[in-house]
PDB file of C-alpha atoms in Angstrom:
ATOM      1  CA  UNK B   1      -0.304   8.577 -25.229  1.00 26.00           C
ATOM      2  CA  UNK B   2       2.807   6.699 -24.219  1.00 33.00           C
ATOM      3  CA  UNK B   3       5.921   8.162 -25.860  1.00 30.00           C
ATOM      4  CA  UNK B   4       9.168   6.264 -26.407  1.00 31.00           C
ATOM      5  CA  UNK B   5      12.604   7.401 -27.594  1.00 31.00           C
ATOM      6  CA  UNK B   6      13.146   4.822 -30.305  1.00 33.00           C
ATOM      7  CA  UNK B   7      16.488   3.550 -31.557  1.00 37.00           C
ATOM      8  CA  UNK B   8      15.554   2.901 -35.197  1.00 38.00           C
ATOM      9  CA  UNK B   9      18.338   0.326 -35.574  1.00 39.00           C
ATOM     10  CA  UNK B  10      16.427  -1.967 -33.233  1.00 40.00           C
ATOM     11  CA  UNK B  11      13.322  -2.053 -35.402  1.00 41.00           C
ATOM     12  CA  UNK B  12      14.506  -2.875 -38.909  1.00 45.00           C
ATOM     13  CA  UNK B  13      12.602  -5.726 -40.598  1.00 47.00           C
ATOM     14  CA  UNK B  14      13.537  -8.999 -38.970  1.00 45.00           C
ATOM     15  CA  UNK B  15      15.002 -11.943 -40.810  1.00 57.00           C
ATOM     16  CA  UNK B  16      14.888 -14.378 -37.903  1.00 81.00           C
ATOM     17  CA  UNK B  17      12.440 -17.247 -38.275  1.00 88.00           C
ATOM     18  CA  UNK B  18      10.948 -18.512 -34.983  1.00 90.00           C
ATOM     19  CA  UNK B  19      10.529 -22.214 -34.234  1.00 89.00           C
ATOM     20  CA  UNK B  20       7.057 -23.704 -34.475  1.00 93.00           C
ATOM     21  CA  UNK B  21       4.869 -23.737 -31.377  1.00 92.00           C
ATOM     22  CA  UNK B  22       3.707 -27.143 -30.191  1.00 93.00           C
ATOM     23  CA  UNK B  23       0.091 -26.939 -29.142  1.00 91.00           C
ATOM     24  CA  UNK B  24      -0.863 -29.081 -26.134  1.00 89.00           C
ATOM     25  CA  UNK B  25      -2.873 -32.231 -26.840  1.00 89.00           C
ATOM     26  CA  UNK B  26      -6.627 -31.866 -27.016  1.00 86.00           C
ATOM     27  CA  UNK B  27      -8.875 -32.860 -24.162  1.00 88.00           C
ATOM     28  CA  UNK B  28     -10.342 -36.337 -23.912  1.00 91.00           C
ATOM     29  CA  UNK B  29     -13.517 -34.995 -22.307  1.00 90.00           C
ATOM     30  CA  UNK B  30     -16.800 -34.844 -24.182  1.00 88.00           C
ATOM     31  CA  UNK B  31     -17.361 -31.074 -24.184  1.00 83.00           C
ATOM     32  CA  UNK B  32     -20.386 -29.072 -25.191  1.00 80.00           C
ATOM     33  CA  UNK B  33     -18.944 -27.152 -28.150  1.00 78.00           C
ATOM     34  CA  UNK B  34     -20.687 -24.108 -29.577  1.00 78.00           C
ATOM     35  CA  UNK B  35     -22.273 -24.668 -32.989  1.00 84.00           C
ATOM     36  CA  UNK B  36     -21.188 -21.577 -34.915  1.00 88.00           C
ATOM     37  CA  UNK B  37     -21.601 -20.390 -38.470  1.00 90.00           C
ATOM     38  CA  UNK B  38     -18.581 -20.912 -40.757  1.00 90.00           C
ATOM     39  CA  UNK B  39     -17.699 -18.085 -43.146  1.00 92.00           C
ATOM     40  CA  UNK B  40     -15.436 -18.852 -46.107  1.00 92.00           C
ATOM     41  CA  UNK B  41     -13.561 -15.596 -46.722  1.00 91.00           C
ATOM     42  CA  UNK B  42     -12.621 -16.582 -50.274  1.00 90.00           C
ATOM     43  CA  UNK B  43     -16.220 -17.272 -51.265  1.00 90.00           C
ATOM     44  CA  UNK B  44     -17.347 -14.141 -49.438  1.00 87.00           C
ATOM     45  CA  UNK B  45     -15.530 -12.012 -52.024  1.00 85.00           C
ATOM     46  CA  UNK B  46     -17.735 -13.343 -54.846  1.00 88.00           C
ATOM     47  CA  UNK B  47     -21.175 -11.924 -55.585  1.00 87.00           C
ATOM     48  CA  UNK B  48     -22.916 -15.225 -54.796  1.00 89.00           C
ATOM     49  CA  UNK B  49     -20.862 -15.608 -51.634  1.00 88.00           C
ATOM     50  CA  UNK B  50     -21.790 -12.132 -50.463  1.00 87.00           C
ATOM     51  CA  UNK B  51     -25.468 -12.992 -50.801  1.00 88.00           C
ATOM     52  CA  UNK B  52     -25.052 -16.295 -48.951  1.00 89.00           C
ATOM     53  CA  UNK B  53     -22.811 -15.099 -46.120  1.00 92.00           C
ATOM     54  CA  UNK B  54     -24.565 -11.781 -45.464  1.00 94.00           C
ATOM     55  CA  UNK B  55     -27.509 -13.639 -43.986  1.00 93.00           C
ATOM     56  CA  UNK B  56     -25.284 -16.137 -42.153  1.00 93.00           C
ATOM     57  CA  UNK B  57     -23.260 -13.377 -40.509  1.00 94.00           C
ATOM     58  CA  UNK B  58     -26.376 -11.393 -39.644  1.00 94.00           C
ATOM     59  CA  UNK B  59     -27.930 -14.402 -37.956  1.00 93.00           C
ATOM     60  CA  UNK B  60     -24.697 -15.395 -36.212  1.00 93.00           C
ATOM     61  CA  UNK B  61     -24.089 -11.965 -34.690  1.00 93.00           C
ATOM     62  CA  UNK B  62     -27.683 -11.511 -33.623  1.00 92.00           C
ATOM     63  CA  UNK B  63     -28.128 -15.005 -32.184  1.00 90.00           C
ATOM     64  CA  UNK B  64     -24.783 -16.402 -30.958  1.00 88.00           C
ATOM     65  CA  UNK B  65     -22.366 -13.485 -31.218  1.00 90.00           C
ATOM     66  CA  UNK B  66     -19.543 -15.458 -32.865  1.00 91.00           C
ATOM     67  CA  UNK B  67     -18.674 -17.117 -36.150  1.00 92.00           C
ATOM     68  CA  UNK B  68     -15.722 -19.044 -37.546  1.00 91.00           C
ATOM     69  CA  UNK B  69     -13.645 -17.814 -40.491  1.00 93.00           C
ATOM     70  CA  UNK B  70     -11.927 -20.248 -42.865  1.00 92.00           C
ATOM     71  CA  UNK B  71      -9.741 -19.870 -45.980  1.00 93.00           C
ATOM     72  CA  UNK B  72      -8.436 -16.595 -44.570  1.00 93.00           C
ATOM     73  CA  UNK B  73      -4.942 -17.169 -45.933  1.00 93.00           C
ATOM     74  CA  UNK B  74      -3.013 -17.321 -42.651  1.00 93.00           C
ATOM     75  CA  UNK B  75      -1.354 -20.725 -42.754  1.00 93.00           C
ATOM     76  CA  UNK B  76      -1.027 -23.353 -40.021  1.00 93.00           C
ATOM     77  CA  UNK B  77       2.733 -22.771 -40.035  1.00 95.00           C
ATOM     78  CA  UNK B  78       2.293 -19.014 -39.581  1.00 94.00           C
ATOM     79  CA  UNK B  79      -0.125 -19.706 -36.743  1.00 93.00           C
ATOM     80  CA  UNK B  80       2.379 -21.914 -34.954  1.00 94.00           C
ATOM     81  CA  UNK B  81       5.058 -19.247 -35.373  1.00 95.00           C
ATOM     82  CA  UNK B  82       2.934 -16.392 -34.004  1.00 93.00           C
ATOM     83  CA  UNK B  83       1.947 -18.550 -31.016  1.00 93.00           C
ATOM     84  CA  UNK B  84       5.614 -19.300 -30.359  1.00 94.00           C
ATOM     85  CA  UNK B  85       6.363 -15.559 -30.400  1.00 92.00           C
ATOM     86  CA  UNK B  86       3.378 -14.959 -28.107  1.00 90.00           C
ATOM     87  CA  UNK B  87       4.638 -17.528 -25.628  1.00 90.00           C
ATOM     88  CA  UNK B  88       8.123 -15.989 -25.704  1.00 91.00           C
ATOM     89  CA  UNK B  89       6.594 -12.670 -24.666  1.00 89.00           C
ATOM     90  CA  UNK B  90       5.736 -14.227 -21.329  1.00 87.00           C
ATOM     91  CA  UNK B  91       8.175 -17.042 -20.678  1.00 89.00           C
ATOM     92  CA  UNK B  92      11.351 -15.473 -22.139  1.00 91.00           C
ATOM     93  CA  UNK B  93      11.017 -11.939 -20.738  1.00 90.00           C
ATOM     94  CA  UNK B  94      12.014 -11.402 -17.118  1.00 91.00           C
ATOM     95  CA  UNK B  95       9.861  -9.483 -14.643  1.00 87.00           C
ATOM     96  CA  UNK B  96      12.173  -6.454 -14.627  1.00 90.00           C
ATOM     97  CA  UNK B  97      11.874  -6.010 -18.388  1.00 90.00           C
ATOM     98  CA  UNK B  98       8.110  -6.622 -18.279  1.00 86.00           C
ATOM     99  CA  UNK B  99       7.832  -3.786 -15.773  1.00 84.00           C
ATOM    100  CA  UNK B 100       9.553  -1.476 -18.268  1.00 85.00           C
ATOM    101  CA  UNK B 101       6.860  -2.260 -20.828  1.00 82.00           C
ATOM    102  CA  UNK B 102       3.874  -2.175 -18.487  1.00 81.00           C
ATOM    103  CA  UNK B 103       1.054  -0.271 -20.165  1.00 69.00           C
ATOM    104  CA  UNK B 104       0.816   3.344 -19.044  1.00 65.00           C
ATOM    105  CA  UNK B 105      -1.039   4.877 -21.965  1.00 59.00           C
ATOM    106  CA  UNK B 106      -4.264   6.671 -20.945  1.00 54.00           C
ATOM    107  CA  UNK B 107      -5.850   6.159 -24.348  1.00 55.00           C
ATOM    108  CA  UNK B 108      -5.166   2.586 -25.485  1.00 55.00           C
ATOM    109  CA  UNK B 109      -4.422  -0.823 -24.036  1.00 60.00           C
ATOM    110  CA  UNK B 110      -0.699  -1.080 -24.720  1.00 70.00           C
ATOM    111  CA  UNK B 111       2.121  -2.997 -23.057  1.00 77.00           C
ATOM    112  CA  UNK B 112       1.925  -5.630 -20.334  1.00 80.00           C
ATOM    113  CA  UNK B 113      -1.027  -5.870 -18.004  1.00 74.00           C
ATOM    114  CA  UNK B 114      -0.527  -7.485 -14.606  1.00 64.00           C
ATOM    115  CA  UNK B 115      -2.219 -10.572 -13.275  1.00 61.00           C
ATOM    116  CA  UNK B 116      -5.574 -10.098 -11.568  1.00 47.00           C
ATOM    117  CA  UNK B 117      -6.404  -7.473 -14.196  1.00 40.00           C
ATOM    118  CA  UNK B 118      -6.088  -9.485 -17.414  1.00 40.00           C
ATOM    119  CA  UNK B 119      -4.144 -12.475 -16.022  1.00 41.00           C
ATOM    120  CA  UNK B 120      -1.054 -11.601 -18.087  1.00 47.00           C
ATOM    121  CA  UNK B 121      -1.328  -9.664 -21.332  1.00 55.00           C
ATOM    122  CA  UNK B 122       0.909  -7.899 -23.867  1.00 57.00           C
ATOM    123  CA  UNK B 123      -0.596  -5.462 -26.376  1.00 57.00           C
ATOM    124  CA  UNK B 124       0.997  -4.048 -29.505  1.00 57.00           C
ATOM    125  CA  UNK B 125      -0.290  -1.557 -32.106  1.00 55.00           C
ATOM    126  CA  UNK B 126      -0.286  -1.398 -35.902  1.00 58.00           C
ATOM    127  CA  UNK B 127       2.889   0.673 -35.878  1.00 70.00           C
ATOM    128  CA  UNK B 128       4.971  -2.330 -34.944  1.00 77.00           C
ATOM    129  CA  UNK B 129       8.338  -0.841 -35.952  1.00 76.00           C
ATOM    130  CA  UNK B 130       7.662   2.425 -34.134  1.00 74.00           C
ATOM    131  CA  UNK B 131       6.801   0.758 -30.845  1.00 78.00           C
ATOM    132  CA  UNK B 132       9.567  -0.523 -28.625  1.00 82.00           C
ATOM    133  CA  UNK B 133       9.351  -4.223 -27.776  1.00 86.00           C
ATOM    134  CA  UNK B 134      11.161  -6.515 -25.327  1.00 88.00           C
ATOM    135  CA  UNK B 135      14.560  -7.655 -26.614  1.00 91.00           C
ATOM    136  CA  UNK B 136      13.413 -11.249 -27.046  1.00 90.00           C
ATOM    137  CA  UNK B 137      10.756 -10.216 -29.574  1.00 89.00           C
ATOM    138  CA  UNK B 138      12.811  -7.800 -31.670  1.00 90.00           C
ATOM    139  CA  UNK B 139      14.160 -10.392 -34.136  1.00 92.00           C
ATOM    140  CA  UNK B 140      10.569 -11.384 -34.954  1.00 91.00           C
ATOM    141  CA  UNK B 141       8.854  -8.026 -35.517  1.00 88.00           C
ATOM    142  CA  UNK B 142       8.192  -8.809 -39.170  1.00 90.00           C
ATOM    143  CA  UNK B 143       6.036 -11.780 -38.136  1.00 91.00           C
ATOM    144  CA  UNK B 144       4.036  -9.554 -35.775  1.00 89.00           C
ATOM    145  CA  UNK B 145       3.689  -6.907 -38.488  1.00 87.00           C
ATOM    146  CA  UNK B 146       2.534  -9.523 -41.008  1.00 91.00           C
ATOM    147  CA  UNK B 147      -0.037 -10.825 -38.505  1.00 91.00           C
ATOM    148  CA  UNK B 148      -1.462  -7.332 -37.998  1.00 88.00           C
ATOM    149  CA  UNK B 149      -1.623  -6.470 -41.711  1.00 90.00           C
ATOM    150  CA  UNK B 150      -3.088  -9.818 -42.678  1.00 92.00           C
ATOM    151  CA  UNK B 151      -5.898  -9.690 -40.152  1.00 91.00           C
ATOM    152  CA  UNK B 152      -6.906  -6.151 -40.988  1.00 91.00           C
ATOM    153  CA  UNK B 153      -6.843  -6.397 -44.773  1.00 92.00           C
ATOM    154  CA  UNK B 154      -7.818 -10.043 -45.331  1.00 93.00           C
ATOM    155  CA  UNK B 155     -10.248 -10.669 -42.471  1.00 92.00           C
ATOM    156  CA  UNK B 156     -11.569  -7.421 -40.966  1.00 93.00           C
ATOM    157  CA  UNK B 157     -12.249  -5.546 -44.220  1.00 94.00           C
ATOM    158  CA  UNK B 158     -14.070  -8.421 -45.982  1.00 93.00           C
ATOM    159  CA  UNK B 159     -16.252  -8.884 -42.895  1.00 94.00           C
ATOM    160  CA  UNK B 160     -17.004  -5.152 -42.709  1.00 95.00           C
ATOM    161  CA  UNK B 161     -18.191  -5.297 -46.321  1.00 95.00           C
ATOM    162  CA  UNK B 162     -20.547  -8.144 -45.398  1.00 95.00           C
ATOM    163  CA  UNK B 163     -21.874  -6.169 -42.417  1.00 96.00           C
ATOM    164  CA  UNK B 164     -22.465  -3.099 -44.593  1.00 97.00           C
ATOM    165  CA  UNK B 165     -24.305  -5.177 -47.159  1.00 96.00           C
ATOM    166  CA  UNK B 166     -26.508  -6.571 -44.387  1.00 96.00           C
ATOM    167  CA  UNK B 167     -27.565  -3.019 -43.557  1.00 97.00           C
ATOM    168  CA  UNK B 168     -28.222  -2.072 -47.170  1.00 97.00           C
ATOM    169  CA  UNK B 169     -25.251   0.334 -47.153  1.00 97.00           C
ATOM    170  CA  UNK B 170     -22.616   0.858 -49.860  1.00 96.00           C
ATOM    171  CA  UNK B 171     -19.968  -1.847 -49.591  1.00 92.00           C
ATOM    172  CA  UNK B 172     -17.124   0.415 -48.392  1.00 96.00           C
ATOM    173  CA  UNK B 173     -19.151   2.344 -45.782  1.00 97.00           C
ATOM    174  CA  UNK B 174     -17.711   0.585 -42.736  1.00 97.00           C
ATOM    175  CA  UNK B 175     -14.307  -0.082 -44.325  1.00 96.00           C
ATOM    176  CA  UNK B 176     -13.809   3.673 -44.775  1.00 96.00           C
ATOM    177  CA  UNK B 177     -14.461   4.100 -41.060  1.00 96.00           C
ATOM    178  CA  UNK B 178     -11.907   1.381 -40.158  1.00 94.00           C
ATOM    179  CA  UNK B 179      -8.812   2.283 -42.151  1.00 91.00           C
ATOM    180  CA  UNK B 180      -5.554   0.517 -41.477  1.00 86.00           C
ATOM    181  CA  UNK B 181      -3.468   2.851 -39.354  1.00 74.00           C
ATOM    182  CA  UNK B 182      -6.390   3.629 -37.067  1.00 62.00           C
ATOM    183  CA  UNK B 183      -6.012   2.350 -33.534  1.00 63.00           C
ATOM    184  CA  UNK B 184      -5.790  -1.413 -33.638  1.00 60.00           C
ATOM    185  CA  UNK B 185      -4.289  -3.806 -31.152  1.00 64.00           C
ATOM    186  CA  UNK B 186      -2.690  -7.182 -31.545  1.00 68.00           C
ATOM    187  CA  UNK B 187      -2.848  -8.869 -28.179  1.00 69.00           C
ATOM    188  CA  UNK B 188      -1.321 -11.972 -26.699  1.00 69.00           C
ATOM    189  CA  UNK B 189      -2.731 -13.283 -23.456  1.00 73.00           C
ATOM    190  CA  UNK B 190      -1.699 -16.049 -21.122  1.00 71.00           C
ATOM    191  CA  UNK B 191      -4.145 -17.270 -18.521  1.00 62.00           C
ATOM    192  CA  UNK B 192      -2.085 -18.832 -15.788  1.00 60.00           C
ATOM    193  CA  UNK B 193      -3.308 -21.922 -13.989  1.00 60.00           C
ATOM    194  CA  UNK B 194      -5.873 -21.039 -11.324  1.00 56.00           C
ATOM    195  CA  UNK B 195      -7.053 -22.899  -8.275  1.00 58.00           C
ATOM    196  CA  UNK B 196     -10.043 -25.230  -8.476  1.00 57.00           C
ATOM    197  CA  UNK B 197     -11.970 -22.817  -6.251  1.00 60.00           C
ATOM    198  CA  UNK B 198     -11.313 -19.979  -8.706  1.00 55.00           C
ATOM    199  CA  UNK B 199     -12.260 -22.143 -11.668  1.00 51.00           C
ATOM    200  CA  UNK B 200     -15.473 -23.300  -9.990  1.00 53.00           C
ATOM    201  CA  UNK B 201     -16.807 -19.754 -10.315  1.00 52.00           C
ATOM    202  CA  UNK B 202     -16.957 -20.038 -14.125  1.00 48.00           C
ATOM    203  CA  UNK B 203     -18.998 -22.209 -16.428  1.00 51.00           C
ATOM    204  CA  UNK B 204     -20.017 -22.314 -20.055  1.00 48.00           C
ATOM    205  CA  UNK B 205     -19.473 -23.868 -23.465  1.00 44.00           C
ATOM    206  CA  UNK B 206     -16.304 -24.088 -25.526  1.00 43.00           C
ATOM    207  CA  UNK B 207     -15.203 -22.617 -28.841  1.00 43.00           C
ATOM    208  CA  UNK B 208     -12.891 -24.731 -30.986  1.00 47.00           C
ATOM    209  CA  UNK B 209      -9.389 -23.328 -31.490  1.00 48.00           C
ATOM    210  CA  UNK B 210      -9.530 -21.786 -34.968  1.00 58.00           C
ATOM    211  CA  UNK B 211     -10.033 -18.191 -36.116  1.00 77.00           C
ATOM    212  CA  UNK B 212     -13.152 -16.934 -34.363  1.00 83.00           C
ATOM    213  CA  UNK B 213     -14.749 -13.511 -34.903  1.00 86.00           C
ATOM    214  CA  UNK B 214     -16.965 -11.406 -32.689  1.00 86.00           C
ATOM    215  CA  UNK B 215     -17.733  -7.688 -32.608  1.00 86.00           C
ATOM    216  CA  UNK B 216     -17.473  -5.002 -29.961  1.00 88.00           C
ATOM    217  CA  UNK B 217     -19.322  -1.890 -28.938  1.00 89.00           C
ATOM    218  CA  UNK B 218     -17.978   0.246 -31.804  1.00 92.00           C
ATOM    219  CA  UNK B 219     -19.840  -1.723 -34.473  1.00 94.00           C
ATOM    220  CA  UNK B 220     -22.798  -2.007 -32.096  1.00 94.00           C
ATOM    221  CA  UNK B 221     -23.020   1.800 -31.976  1.00 93.00           C
ATOM    222  CA  UNK B 222     -22.297   2.454 -35.668  1.00 96.00           C
ATOM    223  CA  UNK B 223     -24.861  -0.136 -36.727  1.00 96.00           C
ATOM    224  CA  UNK B 224     -27.588   1.090 -34.380  1.00 95.00           C
ATOM    225  CA  UNK B 225     -27.634  -2.076 -32.267  1.00 94.00           C
ATOM    226  CA  UNK B 226     -28.428  -4.288 -35.263  1.00 95.00           C
ATOM    227  CA  UNK B 227     -25.188  -6.221 -34.680  1.00 95.00           C
ATOM    228  CA  UNK B 228     -24.952  -6.264 -30.864  1.00 93.00           C
ATOM    229  CA  UNK B 229     -21.601  -6.469 -29.086  1.00 90.00           C
ATOM    230  CA  UNK B 230     -20.835  -9.983 -27.888  1.00 86.00           C
ATOM    231  CA  UNK B 231     -20.769 -10.741 -24.161  1.00 80.00           C
ATOM    232  CA  UNK B 232     -18.304 -13.509 -23.415  1.00 74.00           C
ATOM    233  CA  UNK B 233     -15.718 -14.725 -20.929  1.00 73.00           C
ATOM    234  CA  UNK B 234     -13.048 -17.377 -20.509  1.00 71.00           C
ATOM    235  CA  UNK B 235     -14.412 -20.452 -18.746  1.00 74.00           C
ATOM    236  CA  UNK B 236     -12.767 -23.214 -16.766  1.00 77.00           C
ATOM    237  CA  UNK B 237     -10.719 -25.771 -18.700  1.00 81.00           C
ATOM    238  CA  UNK B 238     -11.492 -29.488 -18.789  1.00 86.00           C
ATOM    239  CA  UNK B 239     -10.079 -31.399 -15.838  1.00 87.00           C
ATOM    240  CA  UNK B 240      -7.360 -33.032 -17.940  1.00 89.00           C
ATOM    241  CA  UNK B 241      -6.136 -29.536 -18.915  1.00 87.00           C
ATOM    242  CA  UNK B 242      -6.200 -27.812 -15.520  1.00 84.00           C
ATOM    243  CA  UNK B 243      -2.406 -27.887 -15.398  1.00 84.00           C
ATOM    244  CA  UNK B 244      -1.937 -26.147 -18.781  1.00 85.00           C
ATOM    245  CA  UNK B 245      -1.613 -22.374 -19.091  1.00 84.00           C
ATOM    246  CA  UNK B 246      -3.940 -21.032 -21.802  1.00 83.00           C
ATOM    247  CA  UNK B 247      -2.290 -18.976 -24.510  1.00 86.00           C
ATOM    248  CA  UNK B 248      -4.257 -16.784 -26.910  1.00 86.00           C
ATOM    249  CA  UNK B 249      -3.392 -14.478 -29.827  1.00 88.00           C
ATOM    250  CA  UNK B 250      -5.970 -11.817 -30.697  1.00 87.00           C
ATOM    251  CA  UNK B 251      -6.516  -8.920 -33.082  1.00 88.00           C
ATOM    252  CA  UNK B 252      -8.773  -5.986 -32.199  1.00 86.00           C
ATOM    253  CA  UNK B 253      -9.606  -2.996 -34.357  1.00 88.00           C
ATOM    254  CA  UNK B 254     -11.214   0.352 -33.670  1.00 88.00           C
ATOM    255  CA  UNK B 255     -12.793   2.734 -36.130  1.00 92.00           C
ATOM    256  CA  UNK B 256     -10.836   5.857 -37.101  1.00 92.00           C
ATOM    257  CA  UNK B 257     -10.243   8.222 -34.176  1.00 90.00           C
ATOM    258  CA  UNK B 258     -12.392  11.045 -35.589  1.00 93.00           C
ATOM    259  CA  UNK B 259     -15.433   8.884 -36.396  1.00 95.00           C
ATOM    260  CA  UNK B 260     -18.468   9.869 -34.347  1.00 95.00           C
ATOM    261  CA  UNK B 261     -20.177   6.835 -32.882  1.00 94.00           C
ATOM    262  CA  UNK B 262     -23.548   7.617 -34.388  1.00 93.00           C
ATOM    263  CA  UNK B 263     -25.541   4.968 -36.284  1.00 95.00           C
ATOM    264  CA  UNK B 264     -25.917   4.934 -40.059  1.00 96.00           C
ATOM    265  CA  UNK B 265     -29.396   6.440 -40.148  1.00 94.00           C
ATOM    266  CA  UNK B 266     -29.455   6.148 -43.942  1.00 97.00           C
ATOM    267  CA  UNK B 267     -29.624   2.337 -43.651  1.00 97.00           C
ATOM    268  CA  UNK B 268     -33.009   1.102 -44.929  1.00 97.00           C
ATOM    269  CA  UNK B 269     -32.595  -2.006 -42.768  1.00 97.00           C
ATOM    270  CA  UNK B 270     -32.169   0.062 -39.586  1.00 96.00           C
ATOM    271  CA  UNK B 271     -35.090   2.254 -40.560  1.00 96.00           C
ATOM    272  CA  UNK B 272     -37.280  -0.855 -40.647  1.00 96.00           C
ATOM    273  CA  UNK B 273     -35.788  -2.685 -37.652  1.00 94.00           C
ATOM    274  CA  UNK B 274     -35.435   0.277 -35.302  1.00 94.00           C
ATOM    275  CA  UNK B 275     -32.305   2.163 -34.309  1.00 93.00           C
ATOM    276  CA  UNK B 276     -30.525   2.109 -30.950  1.00 89.00           C
ATOM    277  CA  UNK B 277     -28.943   5.499 -30.271  1.00 85.00           C
ATOM    278  CA  UNK B 278     -25.755   5.722 -28.208  1.00 81.00           C
ATOM    279  CA  UNK B 279     -26.857   8.907 -26.465  1.00 81.00           C
ATOM    280  CA  UNK B 280     -29.971  11.015 -26.361  1.00 78.00           C
ATOM    281  CA  UNK B 281     -30.556  13.227 -29.451  1.00 76.00           C
ATOM    282  CA  UNK B 282     -29.754  16.432 -27.553  1.00 79.00           C
ATOM    283  CA  UNK B 283     -26.435  15.100 -26.220  1.00 82.00           C
ATOM    284  CA  UNK B 284     -23.015  15.162 -27.884  1.00 87.00           C
ATOM    285  CA  UNK B 285     -22.037  11.917 -29.607  1.00 91.00           C
ATOM    286  CA  UNK B 286     -18.504  10.842 -28.578  1.00 92.00           C
ATOM    287  CA  UNK B 287     -15.843  10.137 -31.153  1.00 94.00           C
ATOM    288  CA  UNK B 288     -14.047   6.809 -31.260  1.00 91.00           C
ATOM    289  CA  UNK B 289     -11.039   8.367 -29.569  1.00 90.00           C
ATOM    290  CA  UNK B 290     -13.132   9.866 -26.754  1.00 92.00           C
ATOM    291  CA  UNK B 291     -14.910   6.566 -26.220  1.00 89.00           C
ATOM    292  CA  UNK B 292     -11.688   4.523 -26.247  1.00 86.00           C
ATOM    293  CA  UNK B 293      -9.916   6.867 -23.850  1.00 86.00           C
ATOM    294  CA  UNK B 294     -12.916   6.805 -21.522  1.00 87.00           C
ATOM    295  CA  UNK B 295     -12.957   3.004 -21.469  1.00 83.00           C
ATOM    296  CA  UNK B 296      -9.203   2.723 -20.917  1.00 78.00           C
ATOM    297  CA  UNK B 297      -9.162   5.386 -18.221  1.00 79.00           C
ATOM    298  CA  UNK B 298     -12.013   3.840 -16.244  1.00 79.00           C
ATOM    299  CA  UNK B 299     -11.119   0.137 -16.502  1.00 71.00           C
ATOM    300  CA  UNK B 300     -10.223  -1.230 -13.106  1.00 69.00           C
ATOM    301  CA  UNK B 301     -10.319   2.237 -11.526  1.00 73.00           C
ATOM    302  CA  UNK B 302     -13.982   3.198 -11.384  1.00 77.00           C
ATOM    303  CA  UNK B 303     -16.108   2.014  -8.478  1.00 80.00           C
ATOM    304  CA  UNK B 304     -18.962   0.203 -10.204  1.00 83.00           C
ATOM    305  CA  UNK B 305     -22.521   0.449  -8.966  1.00 87.00           C
ATOM    306  CA  UNK B 306     -24.858  -2.495  -8.649  1.00 87.00           C
ATOM    307  CA  UNK B 307     -27.255  -2.617 -11.574  1.00 84.00           C
ATOM    308  CA  UNK B 308     -30.893  -3.605 -11.750  1.00 84.00           C
ATOM    309  CA  UNK B 309     -30.080  -7.108 -12.966  1.00 83.00           C
ATOM    310  CA  UNK B 310     -28.424  -9.721 -10.769  1.00 84.00           C
ATOM    311  CA  UNK B 311     -24.693 -10.030 -11.352  1.00 83.00           C
ATOM    312  CA  UNK B 312     -24.558  -6.816 -13.391  1.00 87.00           C
ATOM    313  CA  UNK B 313     -22.585  -3.736 -12.360  1.00 87.00           C
ATOM    314  CA  UNK B 314     -22.822  -0.375 -14.103  1.00 87.00           C
ATOM    315  CA  UNK B 315     -20.968   2.851 -14.813  1.00 87.00           C
ATOM    316  CA  UNK B 316     -21.341   5.816 -17.173  1.00 86.00           C
ATOM    317  CA  UNK B 317     -18.651   6.596 -19.759  1.00 86.00           C
ATOM    318  CA  UNK B 318     -19.091   9.595 -22.086  1.00 85.00           C
ATOM    319  CA  UNK B 319     -22.714   9.707 -20.994  1.00 83.00           C
ATOM    320  CA  UNK B 320     -23.301   6.082 -22.009  1.00 84.00           C
ATOM    321  CA  UNK B 321     -24.472   3.431 -19.536  1.00 83.00           C
ATOM    322  CA  UNK B 322     -21.927   0.589 -19.576  1.00 83.00           C
ATOM    323  CA  UNK B 323     -22.840  -2.759 -18.042  1.00 84.00           C
ATOM    324  CA  UNK B 324     -20.296  -5.190 -16.594  1.00 78.00           C
ATOM    325  CA  UNK B 325     -21.487  -8.788 -16.400  1.00 76.00           C
ATOM    326  CA  UNK B 326     -19.456  -9.900 -13.400  1.00 67.00           C
TER     327      UNK B 326
END
């Protein structure tokens, strides 16, 4: 765990209000956009909405891996502000200061990541006021804190209740395993312009720029493979946007550190559909913390082995076979 000596006077709630970010104009190209399910968070809190969206989310995660969320309560103005702050993290912080905040934690993605690893990335945690930030961002910590709280309480928890319902579990089953204050990461990422040769190596379809949700391996494990983790990657931009750096703001959440990544065997849905176990019955099931630390420690350091499938490399983490679709 990275430890900082924190001057508390630097992290009092901010009163500064950032300017609004100006998004670049949309492309003129006729793109193949992904047709994703749209989940209305407000309706999803009603009994009828839960019935309707449980099936939509189940189908979306099992077939496409993504869905859109609307009426989540985070306004267009707030979105423009958080993107402005995200852009400042890259363009208004010099290289010397970035080096000071380069991620060194062995257990969580935190701080700046260099190019060639994640292009350029800055990660923060839920404890916004306890984590030191670059000087440029300090006046705006309240906006970062609001972003983190909003996503966890108003987006993540309602979705977890839908996922639990889809498994025939009590509504708070997954929420209790993903309490606020567990390890979560708000991440801003800037993909710098790449050469045409580099871009030619990618291909795919586009997702429209609104709030998009997908799940990772934690939910995959806890839900016995019923909601599989989504494989995805950033693809080349349209030709009329090659010159524009791509800026993204993300929110990731883990389950509580002490949660064992074993599936909910009591789920009647899993009992009918079949259950994917993380490890063999006789082996020790890793906790969320053990799994996270293993992933962080190995990323970019382990020599991957060629897998059975073309373009797939493999490694073992905590006794689990992990595939990299490179």
